[in-house]
Coordinates of N, CA and C in Angstrom, one line a residue:
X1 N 101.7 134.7 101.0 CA 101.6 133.4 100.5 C 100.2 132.8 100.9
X2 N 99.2 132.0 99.5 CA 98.0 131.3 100.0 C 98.5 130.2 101.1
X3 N 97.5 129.8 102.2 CA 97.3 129.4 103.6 C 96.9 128.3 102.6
X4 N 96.5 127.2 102.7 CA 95.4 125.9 102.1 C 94.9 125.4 103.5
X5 N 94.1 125.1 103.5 CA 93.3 124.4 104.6 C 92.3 123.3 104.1
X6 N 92.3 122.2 104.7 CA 91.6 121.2 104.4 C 90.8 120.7 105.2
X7 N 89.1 120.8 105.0 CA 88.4 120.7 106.3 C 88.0 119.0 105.6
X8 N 88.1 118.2 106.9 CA 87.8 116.6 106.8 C 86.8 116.1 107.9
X9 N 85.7 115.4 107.4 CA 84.6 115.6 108.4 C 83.5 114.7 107.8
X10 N 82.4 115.2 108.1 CA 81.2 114.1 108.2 C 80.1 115.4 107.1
X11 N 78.8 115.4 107.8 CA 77.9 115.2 107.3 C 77.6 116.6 107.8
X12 N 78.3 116.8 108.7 CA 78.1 118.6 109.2 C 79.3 119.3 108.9
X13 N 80.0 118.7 107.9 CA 81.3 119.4 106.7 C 80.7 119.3 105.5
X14 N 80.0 118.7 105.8 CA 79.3 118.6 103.8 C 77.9 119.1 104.1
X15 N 77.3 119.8 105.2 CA 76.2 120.5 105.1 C 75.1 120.2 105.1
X16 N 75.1 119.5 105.5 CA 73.5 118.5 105.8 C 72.3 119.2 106.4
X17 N 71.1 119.2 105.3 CA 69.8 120.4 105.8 C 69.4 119.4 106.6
X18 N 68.8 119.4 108.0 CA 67.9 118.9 108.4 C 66.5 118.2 108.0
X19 N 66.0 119.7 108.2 CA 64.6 119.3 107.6 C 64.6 118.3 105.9
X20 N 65.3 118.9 105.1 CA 64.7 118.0 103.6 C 66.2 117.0 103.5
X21 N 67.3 117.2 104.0 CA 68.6 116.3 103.8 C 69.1 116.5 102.7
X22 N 68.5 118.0 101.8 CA 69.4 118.8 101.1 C 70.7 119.2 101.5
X23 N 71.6 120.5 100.7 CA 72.7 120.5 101.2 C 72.4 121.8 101.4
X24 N 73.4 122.7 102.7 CA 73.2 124.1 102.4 C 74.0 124.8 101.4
X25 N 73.6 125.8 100.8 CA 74.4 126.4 100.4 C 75.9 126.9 100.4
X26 N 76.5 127.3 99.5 CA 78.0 127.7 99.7 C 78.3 129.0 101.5
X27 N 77.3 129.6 101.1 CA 77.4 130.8 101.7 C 76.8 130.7 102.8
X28 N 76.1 129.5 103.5 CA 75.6 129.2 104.5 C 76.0 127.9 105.5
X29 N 76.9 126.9 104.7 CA 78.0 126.3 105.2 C 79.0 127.0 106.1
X30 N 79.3 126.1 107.1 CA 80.4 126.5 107.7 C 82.0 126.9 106.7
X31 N 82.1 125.9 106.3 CA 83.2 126.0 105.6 C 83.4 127.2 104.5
X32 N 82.1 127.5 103.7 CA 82.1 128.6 103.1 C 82.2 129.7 103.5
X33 N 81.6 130.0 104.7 CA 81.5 131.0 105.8 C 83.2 130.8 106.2
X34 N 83.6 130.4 106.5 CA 85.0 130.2 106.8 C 86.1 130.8 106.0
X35 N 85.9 130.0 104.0 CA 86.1 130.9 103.3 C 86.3 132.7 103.2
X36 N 85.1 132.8 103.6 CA 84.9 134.1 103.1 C 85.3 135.4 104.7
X37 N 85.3 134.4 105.5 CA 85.8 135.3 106.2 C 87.3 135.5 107.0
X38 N 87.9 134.6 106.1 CA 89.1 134.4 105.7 C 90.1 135.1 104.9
X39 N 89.0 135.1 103.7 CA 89.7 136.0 102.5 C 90.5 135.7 101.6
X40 N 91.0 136.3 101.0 CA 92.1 135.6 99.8 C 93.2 134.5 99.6
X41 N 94.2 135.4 101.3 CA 94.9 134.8 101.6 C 94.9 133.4 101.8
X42 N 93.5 132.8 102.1 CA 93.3 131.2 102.9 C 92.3 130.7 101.4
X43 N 92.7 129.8 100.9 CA 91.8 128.6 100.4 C 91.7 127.4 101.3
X44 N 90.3 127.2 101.5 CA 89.3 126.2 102.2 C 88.9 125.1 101.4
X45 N 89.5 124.3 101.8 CA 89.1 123.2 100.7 C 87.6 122.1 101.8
X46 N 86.7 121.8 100.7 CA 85.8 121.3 101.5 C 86.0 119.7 101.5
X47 N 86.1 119.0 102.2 CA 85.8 117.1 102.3 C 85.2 116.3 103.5
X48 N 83.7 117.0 103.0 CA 82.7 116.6 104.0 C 81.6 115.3 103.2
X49 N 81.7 114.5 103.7 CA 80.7 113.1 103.6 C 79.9 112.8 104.6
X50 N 78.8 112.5 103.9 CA 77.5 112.3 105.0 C 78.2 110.9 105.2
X51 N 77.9 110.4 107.1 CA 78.3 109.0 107.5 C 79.6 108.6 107.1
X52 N 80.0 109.4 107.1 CA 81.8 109.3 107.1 C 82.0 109.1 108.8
X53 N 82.6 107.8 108.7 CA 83.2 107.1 110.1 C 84.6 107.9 110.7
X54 N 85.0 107.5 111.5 CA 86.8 107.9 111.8 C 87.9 106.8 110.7
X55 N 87.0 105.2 111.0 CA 88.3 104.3 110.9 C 87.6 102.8 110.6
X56 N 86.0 103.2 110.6 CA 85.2 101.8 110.6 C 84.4 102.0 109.2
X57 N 84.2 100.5 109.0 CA 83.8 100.3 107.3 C 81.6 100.4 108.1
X58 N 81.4 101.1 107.7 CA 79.6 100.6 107.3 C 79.0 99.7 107.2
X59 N 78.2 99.1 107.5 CA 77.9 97.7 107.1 C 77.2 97.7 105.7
X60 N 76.1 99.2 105.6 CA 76.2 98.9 104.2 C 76.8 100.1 103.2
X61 N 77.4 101.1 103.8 CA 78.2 101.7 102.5 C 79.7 101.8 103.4
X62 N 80.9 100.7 103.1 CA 82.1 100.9 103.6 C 82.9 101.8 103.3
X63 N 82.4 102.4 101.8 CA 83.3 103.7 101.7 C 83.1 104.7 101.7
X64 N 82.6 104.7 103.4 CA 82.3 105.8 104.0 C 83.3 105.9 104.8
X65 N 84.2 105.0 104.8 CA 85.8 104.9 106.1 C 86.4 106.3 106.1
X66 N 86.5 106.6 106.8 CA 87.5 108.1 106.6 C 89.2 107.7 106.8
X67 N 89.3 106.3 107.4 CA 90.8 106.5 107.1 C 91.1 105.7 105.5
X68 N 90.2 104.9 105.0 CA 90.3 104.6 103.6 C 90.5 105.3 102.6
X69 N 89.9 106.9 102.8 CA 90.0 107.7 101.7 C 91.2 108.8 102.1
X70 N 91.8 108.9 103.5 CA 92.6 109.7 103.9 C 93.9 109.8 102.8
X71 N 94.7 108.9 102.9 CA 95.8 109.5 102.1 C 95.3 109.9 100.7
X72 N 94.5 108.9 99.9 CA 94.6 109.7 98.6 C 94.0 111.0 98.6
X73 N 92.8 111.5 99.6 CA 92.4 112.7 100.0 C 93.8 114.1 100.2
X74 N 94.5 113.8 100.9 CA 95.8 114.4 101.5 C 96.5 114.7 100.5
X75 N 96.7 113.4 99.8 CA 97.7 113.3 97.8 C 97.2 114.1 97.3
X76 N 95.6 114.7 97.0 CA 94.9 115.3 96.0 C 95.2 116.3 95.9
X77 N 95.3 116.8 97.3 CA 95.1 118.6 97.5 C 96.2 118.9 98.3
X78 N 97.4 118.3 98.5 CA 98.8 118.8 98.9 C 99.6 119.7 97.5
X79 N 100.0 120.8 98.7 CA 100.5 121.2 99.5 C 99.9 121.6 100.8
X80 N 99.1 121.4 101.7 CA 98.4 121.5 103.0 C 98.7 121.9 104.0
X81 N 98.5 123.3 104.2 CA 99.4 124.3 105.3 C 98.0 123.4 106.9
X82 N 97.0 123.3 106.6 CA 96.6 122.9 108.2 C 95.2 122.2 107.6
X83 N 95.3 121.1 108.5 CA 93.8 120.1 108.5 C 92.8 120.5 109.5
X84 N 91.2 120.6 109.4 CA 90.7 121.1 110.2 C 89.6 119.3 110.2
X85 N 89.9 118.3 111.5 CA 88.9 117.4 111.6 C 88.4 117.2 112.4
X86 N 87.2 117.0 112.0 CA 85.7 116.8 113.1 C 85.0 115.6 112.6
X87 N 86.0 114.5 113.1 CA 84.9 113.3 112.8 C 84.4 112.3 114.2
X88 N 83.6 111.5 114.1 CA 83.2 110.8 115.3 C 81.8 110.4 115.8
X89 N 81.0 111.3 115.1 CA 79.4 111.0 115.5 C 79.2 110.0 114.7
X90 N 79.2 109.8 113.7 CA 78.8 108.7 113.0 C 79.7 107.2 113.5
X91 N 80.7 107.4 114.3 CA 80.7 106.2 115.5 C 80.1 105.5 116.6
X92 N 79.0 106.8 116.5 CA 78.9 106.2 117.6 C 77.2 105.5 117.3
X93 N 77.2 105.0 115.7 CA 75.9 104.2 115.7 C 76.2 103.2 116.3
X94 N 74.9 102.3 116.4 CA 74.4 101.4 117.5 C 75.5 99.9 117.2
X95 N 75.1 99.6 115.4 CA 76.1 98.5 115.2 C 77.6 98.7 115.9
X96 N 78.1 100.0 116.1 CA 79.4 99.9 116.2 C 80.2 99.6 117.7
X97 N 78.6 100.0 118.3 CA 79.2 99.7 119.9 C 80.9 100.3 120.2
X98 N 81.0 101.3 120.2 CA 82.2 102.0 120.2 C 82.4 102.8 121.2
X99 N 83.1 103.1 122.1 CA 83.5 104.1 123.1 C 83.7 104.8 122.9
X100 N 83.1 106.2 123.8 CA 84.3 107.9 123.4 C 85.4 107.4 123.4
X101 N 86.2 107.0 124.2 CA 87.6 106.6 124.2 C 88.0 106.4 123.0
X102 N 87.5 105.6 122.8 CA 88.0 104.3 121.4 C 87.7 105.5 120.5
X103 N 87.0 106.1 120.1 CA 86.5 106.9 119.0 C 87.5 107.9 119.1
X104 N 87.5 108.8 119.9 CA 88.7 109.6 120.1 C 90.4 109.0 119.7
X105 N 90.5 107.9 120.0 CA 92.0 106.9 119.8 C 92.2 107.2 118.3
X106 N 90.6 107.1 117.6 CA 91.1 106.5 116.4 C 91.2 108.2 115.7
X107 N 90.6 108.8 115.9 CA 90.4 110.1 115.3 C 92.2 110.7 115.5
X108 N 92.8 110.2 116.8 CA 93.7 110.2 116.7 C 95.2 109.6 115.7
X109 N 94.6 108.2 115.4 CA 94.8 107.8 114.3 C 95.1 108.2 112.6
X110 N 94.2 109.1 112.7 CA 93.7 109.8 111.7 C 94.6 110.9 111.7
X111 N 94.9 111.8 112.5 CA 95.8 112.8 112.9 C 97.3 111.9 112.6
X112 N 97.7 111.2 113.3 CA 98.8 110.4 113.1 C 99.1 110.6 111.5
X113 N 98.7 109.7 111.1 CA 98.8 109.8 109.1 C 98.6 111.3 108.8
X114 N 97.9 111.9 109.0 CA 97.7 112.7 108.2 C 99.6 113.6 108.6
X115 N 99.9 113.7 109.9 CA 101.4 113.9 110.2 C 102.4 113.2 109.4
X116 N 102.7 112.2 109.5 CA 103.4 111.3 109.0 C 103.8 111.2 106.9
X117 N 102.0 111.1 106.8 CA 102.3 110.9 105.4 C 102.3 112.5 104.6
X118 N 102.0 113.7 105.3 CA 102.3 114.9 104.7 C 103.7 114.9 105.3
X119 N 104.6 114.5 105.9 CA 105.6 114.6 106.5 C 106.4 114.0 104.7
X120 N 106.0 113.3 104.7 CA 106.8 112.7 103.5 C 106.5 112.8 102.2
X121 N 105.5 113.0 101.6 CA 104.9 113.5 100.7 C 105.0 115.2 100.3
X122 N 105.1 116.0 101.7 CA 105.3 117.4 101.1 C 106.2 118.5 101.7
X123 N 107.0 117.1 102.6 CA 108.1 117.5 103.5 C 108.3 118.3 104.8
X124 N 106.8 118.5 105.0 CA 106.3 119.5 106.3 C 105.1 118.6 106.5
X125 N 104.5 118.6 108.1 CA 103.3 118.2 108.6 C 102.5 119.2 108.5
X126 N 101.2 119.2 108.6 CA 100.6 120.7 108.2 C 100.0 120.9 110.1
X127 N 100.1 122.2 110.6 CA 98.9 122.4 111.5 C 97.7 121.2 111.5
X128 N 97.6 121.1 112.7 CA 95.8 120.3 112.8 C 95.3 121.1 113.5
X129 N 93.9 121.6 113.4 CA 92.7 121.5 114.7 C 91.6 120.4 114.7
X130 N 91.7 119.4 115.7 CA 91.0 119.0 115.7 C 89.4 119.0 116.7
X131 N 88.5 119.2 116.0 CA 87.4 119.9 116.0 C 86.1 118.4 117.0
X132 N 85.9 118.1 118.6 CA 85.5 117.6 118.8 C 83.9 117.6 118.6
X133 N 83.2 117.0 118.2 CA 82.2 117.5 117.3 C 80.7 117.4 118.3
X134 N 79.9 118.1 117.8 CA 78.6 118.7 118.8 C 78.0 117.2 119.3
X135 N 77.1 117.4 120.5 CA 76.9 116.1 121.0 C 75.4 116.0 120.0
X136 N 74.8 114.8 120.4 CA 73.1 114.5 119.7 C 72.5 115.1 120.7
X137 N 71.5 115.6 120.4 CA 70.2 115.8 120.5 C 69.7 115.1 122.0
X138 N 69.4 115.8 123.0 CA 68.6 115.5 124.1 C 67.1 114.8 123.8
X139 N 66.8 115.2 122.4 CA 65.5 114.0 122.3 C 65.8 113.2 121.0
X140 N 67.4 112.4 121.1 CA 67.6 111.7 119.9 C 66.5 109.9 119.8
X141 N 65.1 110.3 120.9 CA 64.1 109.5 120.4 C 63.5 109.9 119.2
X142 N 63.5 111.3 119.0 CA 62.1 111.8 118.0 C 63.1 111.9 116.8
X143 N 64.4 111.7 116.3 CA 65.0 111.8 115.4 C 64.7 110.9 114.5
X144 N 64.9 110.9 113.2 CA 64.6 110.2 112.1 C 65.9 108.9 112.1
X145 N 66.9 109.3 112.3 CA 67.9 108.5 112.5 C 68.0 107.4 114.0
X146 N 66.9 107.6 114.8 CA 66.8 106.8 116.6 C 66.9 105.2 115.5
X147 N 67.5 104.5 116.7 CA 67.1 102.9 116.2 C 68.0 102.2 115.3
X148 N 67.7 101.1 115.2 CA 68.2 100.0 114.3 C 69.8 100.3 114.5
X149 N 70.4 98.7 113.3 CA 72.1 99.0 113.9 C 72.5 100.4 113.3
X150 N 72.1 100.7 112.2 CA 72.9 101.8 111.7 C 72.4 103.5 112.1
X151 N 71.5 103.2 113.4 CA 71.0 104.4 113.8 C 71.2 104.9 115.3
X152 N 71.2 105.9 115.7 CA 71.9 106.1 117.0 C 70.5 105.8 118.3
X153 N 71.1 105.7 119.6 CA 70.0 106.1 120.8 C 70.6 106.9 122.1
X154 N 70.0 106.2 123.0 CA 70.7 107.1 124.4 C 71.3 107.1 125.3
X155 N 72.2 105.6 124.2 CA 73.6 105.8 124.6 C 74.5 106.1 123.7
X156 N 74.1 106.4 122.4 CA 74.8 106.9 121.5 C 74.7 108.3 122.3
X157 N 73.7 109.2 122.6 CA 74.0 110.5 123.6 C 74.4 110.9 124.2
X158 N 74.7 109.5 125.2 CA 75.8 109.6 126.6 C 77.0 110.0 126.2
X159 N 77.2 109.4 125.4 CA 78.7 109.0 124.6 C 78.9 110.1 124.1
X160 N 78.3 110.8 123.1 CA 78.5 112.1 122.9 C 79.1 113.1 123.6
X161 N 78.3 113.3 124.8 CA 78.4 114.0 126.1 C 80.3 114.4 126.4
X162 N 81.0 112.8 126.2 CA 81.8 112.6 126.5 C 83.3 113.1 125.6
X163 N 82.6 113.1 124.4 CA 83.8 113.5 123.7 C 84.7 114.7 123.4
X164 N 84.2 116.0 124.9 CA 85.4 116.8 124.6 C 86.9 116.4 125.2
X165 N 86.8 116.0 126.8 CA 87.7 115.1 127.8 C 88.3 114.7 126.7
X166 N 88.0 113.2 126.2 CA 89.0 112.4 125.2 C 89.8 113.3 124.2
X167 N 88.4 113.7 123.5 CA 89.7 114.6 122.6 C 90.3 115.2 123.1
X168 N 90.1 116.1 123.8 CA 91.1 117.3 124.0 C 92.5 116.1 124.1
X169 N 92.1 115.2 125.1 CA 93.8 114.4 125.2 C 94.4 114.4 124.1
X170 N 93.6 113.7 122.8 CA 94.3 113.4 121.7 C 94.9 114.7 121.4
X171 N 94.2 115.8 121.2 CA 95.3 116.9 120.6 C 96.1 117.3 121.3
X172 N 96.6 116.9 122.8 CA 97.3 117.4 123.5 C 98.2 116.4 123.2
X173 N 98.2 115.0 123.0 CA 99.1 114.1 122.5 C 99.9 114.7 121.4
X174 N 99.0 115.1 120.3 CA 99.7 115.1 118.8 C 100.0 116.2 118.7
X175 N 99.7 117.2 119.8 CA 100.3 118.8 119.2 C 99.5 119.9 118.8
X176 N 98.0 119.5 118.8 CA 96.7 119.7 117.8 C 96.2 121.0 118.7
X177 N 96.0 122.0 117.8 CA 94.7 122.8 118.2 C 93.7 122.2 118.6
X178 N 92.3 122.3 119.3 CA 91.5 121.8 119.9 C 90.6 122.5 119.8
X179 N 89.2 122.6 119.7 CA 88.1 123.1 119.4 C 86.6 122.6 120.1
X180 N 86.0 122.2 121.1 CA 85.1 121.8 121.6 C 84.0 122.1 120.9
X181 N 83.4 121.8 119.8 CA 82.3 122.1 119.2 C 80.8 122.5 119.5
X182 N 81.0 121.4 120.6 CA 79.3 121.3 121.7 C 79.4 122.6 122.8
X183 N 80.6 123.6 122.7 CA 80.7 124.5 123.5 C 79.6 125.6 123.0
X184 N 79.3 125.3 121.5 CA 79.2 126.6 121.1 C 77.8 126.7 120.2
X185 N 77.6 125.2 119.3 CA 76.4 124.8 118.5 C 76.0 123.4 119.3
X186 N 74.9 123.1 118.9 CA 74.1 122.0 119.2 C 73.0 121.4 118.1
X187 N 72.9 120.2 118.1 CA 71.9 119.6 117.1 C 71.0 120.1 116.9
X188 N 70.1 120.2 115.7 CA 69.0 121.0 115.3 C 67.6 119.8 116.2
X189 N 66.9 120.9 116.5 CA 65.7 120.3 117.0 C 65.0 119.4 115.8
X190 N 64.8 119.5 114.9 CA 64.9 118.7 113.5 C 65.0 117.3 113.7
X191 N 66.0 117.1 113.4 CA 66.8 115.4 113.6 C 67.6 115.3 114.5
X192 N 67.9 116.1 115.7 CA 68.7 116.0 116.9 C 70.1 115.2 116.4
X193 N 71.0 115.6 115.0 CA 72.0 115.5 114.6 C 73.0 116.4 113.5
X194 N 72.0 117.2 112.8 CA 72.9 117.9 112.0 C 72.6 119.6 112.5
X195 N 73.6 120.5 112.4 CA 73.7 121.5 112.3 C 72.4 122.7 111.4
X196 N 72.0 123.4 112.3 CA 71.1 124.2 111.9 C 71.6 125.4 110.7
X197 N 71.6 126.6 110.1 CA 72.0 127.2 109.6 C 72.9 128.8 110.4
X198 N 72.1 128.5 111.4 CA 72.5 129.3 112.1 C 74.0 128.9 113.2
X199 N 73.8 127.8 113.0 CA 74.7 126.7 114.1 C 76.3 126.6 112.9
X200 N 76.4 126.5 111.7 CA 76.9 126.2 110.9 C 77.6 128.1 111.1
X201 N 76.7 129.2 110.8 CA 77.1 130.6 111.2 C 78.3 130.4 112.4
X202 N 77.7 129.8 113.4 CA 78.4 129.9 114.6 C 79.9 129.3 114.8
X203 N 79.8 128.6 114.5 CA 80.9 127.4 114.1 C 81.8 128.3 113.0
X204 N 81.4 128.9 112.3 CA 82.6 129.2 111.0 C 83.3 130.1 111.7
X205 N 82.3 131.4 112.7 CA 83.3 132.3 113.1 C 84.2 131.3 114.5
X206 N 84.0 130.2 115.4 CA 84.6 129.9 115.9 C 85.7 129.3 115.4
X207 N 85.6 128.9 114.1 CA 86.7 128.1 113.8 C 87.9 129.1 112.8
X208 N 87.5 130.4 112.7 CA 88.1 131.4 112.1 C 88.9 131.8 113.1
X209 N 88.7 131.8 114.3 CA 89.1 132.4 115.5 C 90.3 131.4 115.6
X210 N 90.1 130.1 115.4 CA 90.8 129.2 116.1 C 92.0 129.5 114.8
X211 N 91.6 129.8 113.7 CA 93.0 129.6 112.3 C 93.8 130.7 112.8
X212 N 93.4 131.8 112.5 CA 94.1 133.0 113.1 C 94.7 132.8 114.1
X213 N 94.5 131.9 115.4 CA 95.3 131.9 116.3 C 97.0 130.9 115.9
X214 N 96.7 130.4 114.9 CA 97.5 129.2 114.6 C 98.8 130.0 113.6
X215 N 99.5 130.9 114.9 CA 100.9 131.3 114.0 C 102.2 130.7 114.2
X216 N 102.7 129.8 114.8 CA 103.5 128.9 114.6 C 103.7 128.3 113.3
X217 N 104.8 128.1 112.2 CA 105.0 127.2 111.3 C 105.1 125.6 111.7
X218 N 104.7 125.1 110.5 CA 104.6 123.8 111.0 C 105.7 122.6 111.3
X219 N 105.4 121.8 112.0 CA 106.4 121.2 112.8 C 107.5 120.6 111.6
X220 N 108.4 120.6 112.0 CA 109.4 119.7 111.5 C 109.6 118.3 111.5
X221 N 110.5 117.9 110.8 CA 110.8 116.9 110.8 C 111.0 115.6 111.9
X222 N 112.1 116.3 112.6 CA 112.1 116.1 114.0 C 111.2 115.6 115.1
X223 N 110.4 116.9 115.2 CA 109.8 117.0 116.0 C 108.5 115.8 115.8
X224 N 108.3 115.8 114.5 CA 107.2 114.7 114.3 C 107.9 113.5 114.4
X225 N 108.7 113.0 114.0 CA 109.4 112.0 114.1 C 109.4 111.3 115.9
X226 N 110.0 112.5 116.6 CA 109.9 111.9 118.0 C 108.8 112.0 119.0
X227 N 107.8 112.6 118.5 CA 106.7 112.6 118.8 C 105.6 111.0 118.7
X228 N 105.8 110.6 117.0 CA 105.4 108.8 116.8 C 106.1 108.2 117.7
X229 N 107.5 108.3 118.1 CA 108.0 107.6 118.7 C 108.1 107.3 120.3
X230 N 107.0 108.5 120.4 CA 106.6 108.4 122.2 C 107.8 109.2 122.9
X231 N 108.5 110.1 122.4 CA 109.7 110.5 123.3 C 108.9 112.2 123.8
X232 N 109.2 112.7 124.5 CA 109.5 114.4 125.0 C 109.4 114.8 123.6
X233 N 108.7 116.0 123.4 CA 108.4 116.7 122.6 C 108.6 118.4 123.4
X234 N 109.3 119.2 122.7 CA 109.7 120.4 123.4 C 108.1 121.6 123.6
X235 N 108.2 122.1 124.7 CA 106.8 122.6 124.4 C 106.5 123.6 123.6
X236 N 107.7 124.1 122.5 CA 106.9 125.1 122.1 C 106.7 124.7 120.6
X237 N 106.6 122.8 120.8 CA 106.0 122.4 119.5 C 104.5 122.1 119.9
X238 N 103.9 122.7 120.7 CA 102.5 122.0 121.0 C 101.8 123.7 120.8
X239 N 100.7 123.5 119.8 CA 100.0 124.6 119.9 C 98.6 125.1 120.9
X240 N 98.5 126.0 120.8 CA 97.3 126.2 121.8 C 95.7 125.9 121.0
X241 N 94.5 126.2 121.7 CA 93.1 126.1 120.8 C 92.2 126.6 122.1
X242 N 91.3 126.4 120.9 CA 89.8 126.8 122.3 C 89.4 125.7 123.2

């Protein structure tokens, strides 16, 4: 039986060239790369937006919210055996003054629903990994993006730094595969924010590694239910990750 997978993310799920802020190609994308080395069995669905937030409106494009477009995103393309999300950098521009903490909370947020309303919608939760996403750029001065509210600096950096600790909590909370992203790729010298082409290579086979490891079916009813509710969850409803 087809696997569906739904990758939900930013601007390094929708492929962002550096240099020209083209897109990459199918076959040079992570997620295509993912595709294809997946194979039949798995459809990869792509829903990557450049400046897609976790949970905050933009000051000038708000429908870039990632929890605004979540459910009807989820509605579209259900039946959804596992969600792969990596959102959070675009939290951490300057207007938002936002904490790893807090950024992490909400990403968790996002996990939450996406549990809850495929819980009822398609009667199963699907797998999550969620994917803590690469830090900025050690010279996020020389980036085209440095400055102003809607651009990052060096404490948007710091902050970066920080977000595998948080996350990992969150997916230890909700049961989630986990993926440290900054373990593996790093910002392009370019704009010390998007993914290189080679970095996007890297990332597809890590996150191939991480699907295949994901053979448990997905949680039940139950288990998600008492889980929202803050109670003991049995351990062998919590999955493993990298």
């Amino acid at each position: 039986m087809m696997r569906t997978i739904l990758c939900y993310g930013d601007s390094n799920t929708f492929g962002y060239m550096p240099l020209t802020g083209a897109r990459y190609r199918m076959n040079e994308r992570w997620t295509g790369l993912l595709q294809a080395k997946l194979g039949e069995e798995y459809r990869v669905i792509e829903e990557g937006c450049s400046g897609r937030t976790t949970v905050r409106d933009d000051p000038k494009e708000p429908w870039k919210n990632g929890l605004s477009y979540l459910k009807a995103c989820l509605h579209t393309h259900k039946p959804l055996d596992l969600v792969i999300l990596m959102l959070g950098s675009n939290d951490l521009k300057i207007c938002f003054q936002a904490s790893p903490r807090e950024i992490a909370e909400d990403a968790g947020t996002l996990i939450r629903i996406i549990q809850e309303f495929l819980l009822e919608k398609q009667g199963s939760a699907p797998q999550i990994i969620l994917v803590s996403p690469p830090a900025l750029g050690e010279e996020i001065r020389k980036s085209p993006f440095y400055g102003g509210d809607d651009g990052f600096d060096e404490e948007s950096l710091a902050k970066s730094k920080e977000f595998p600790g948080y996350y990992r909590r969150i997916s230890d909370r909700y049961g989630c595969a986990f993926v440290d992203a900054a373990r593996f790729v790093r910002a392009s010298a370019e704009d010390q924010l998007h993914l290189t082409a080679e970095g996007h290579a890297v990332l597809s086979e890590v996150l191939c590694d991480a699907v295949l490891k994901l053979e448990q079916p997905p949680e039940n009813a139950e288990t998600i239910m008492r889980r929202t509710r803050g109670q003991d969850v049995p351990d062998a409803a919590c999955r493993g990750g990298n």
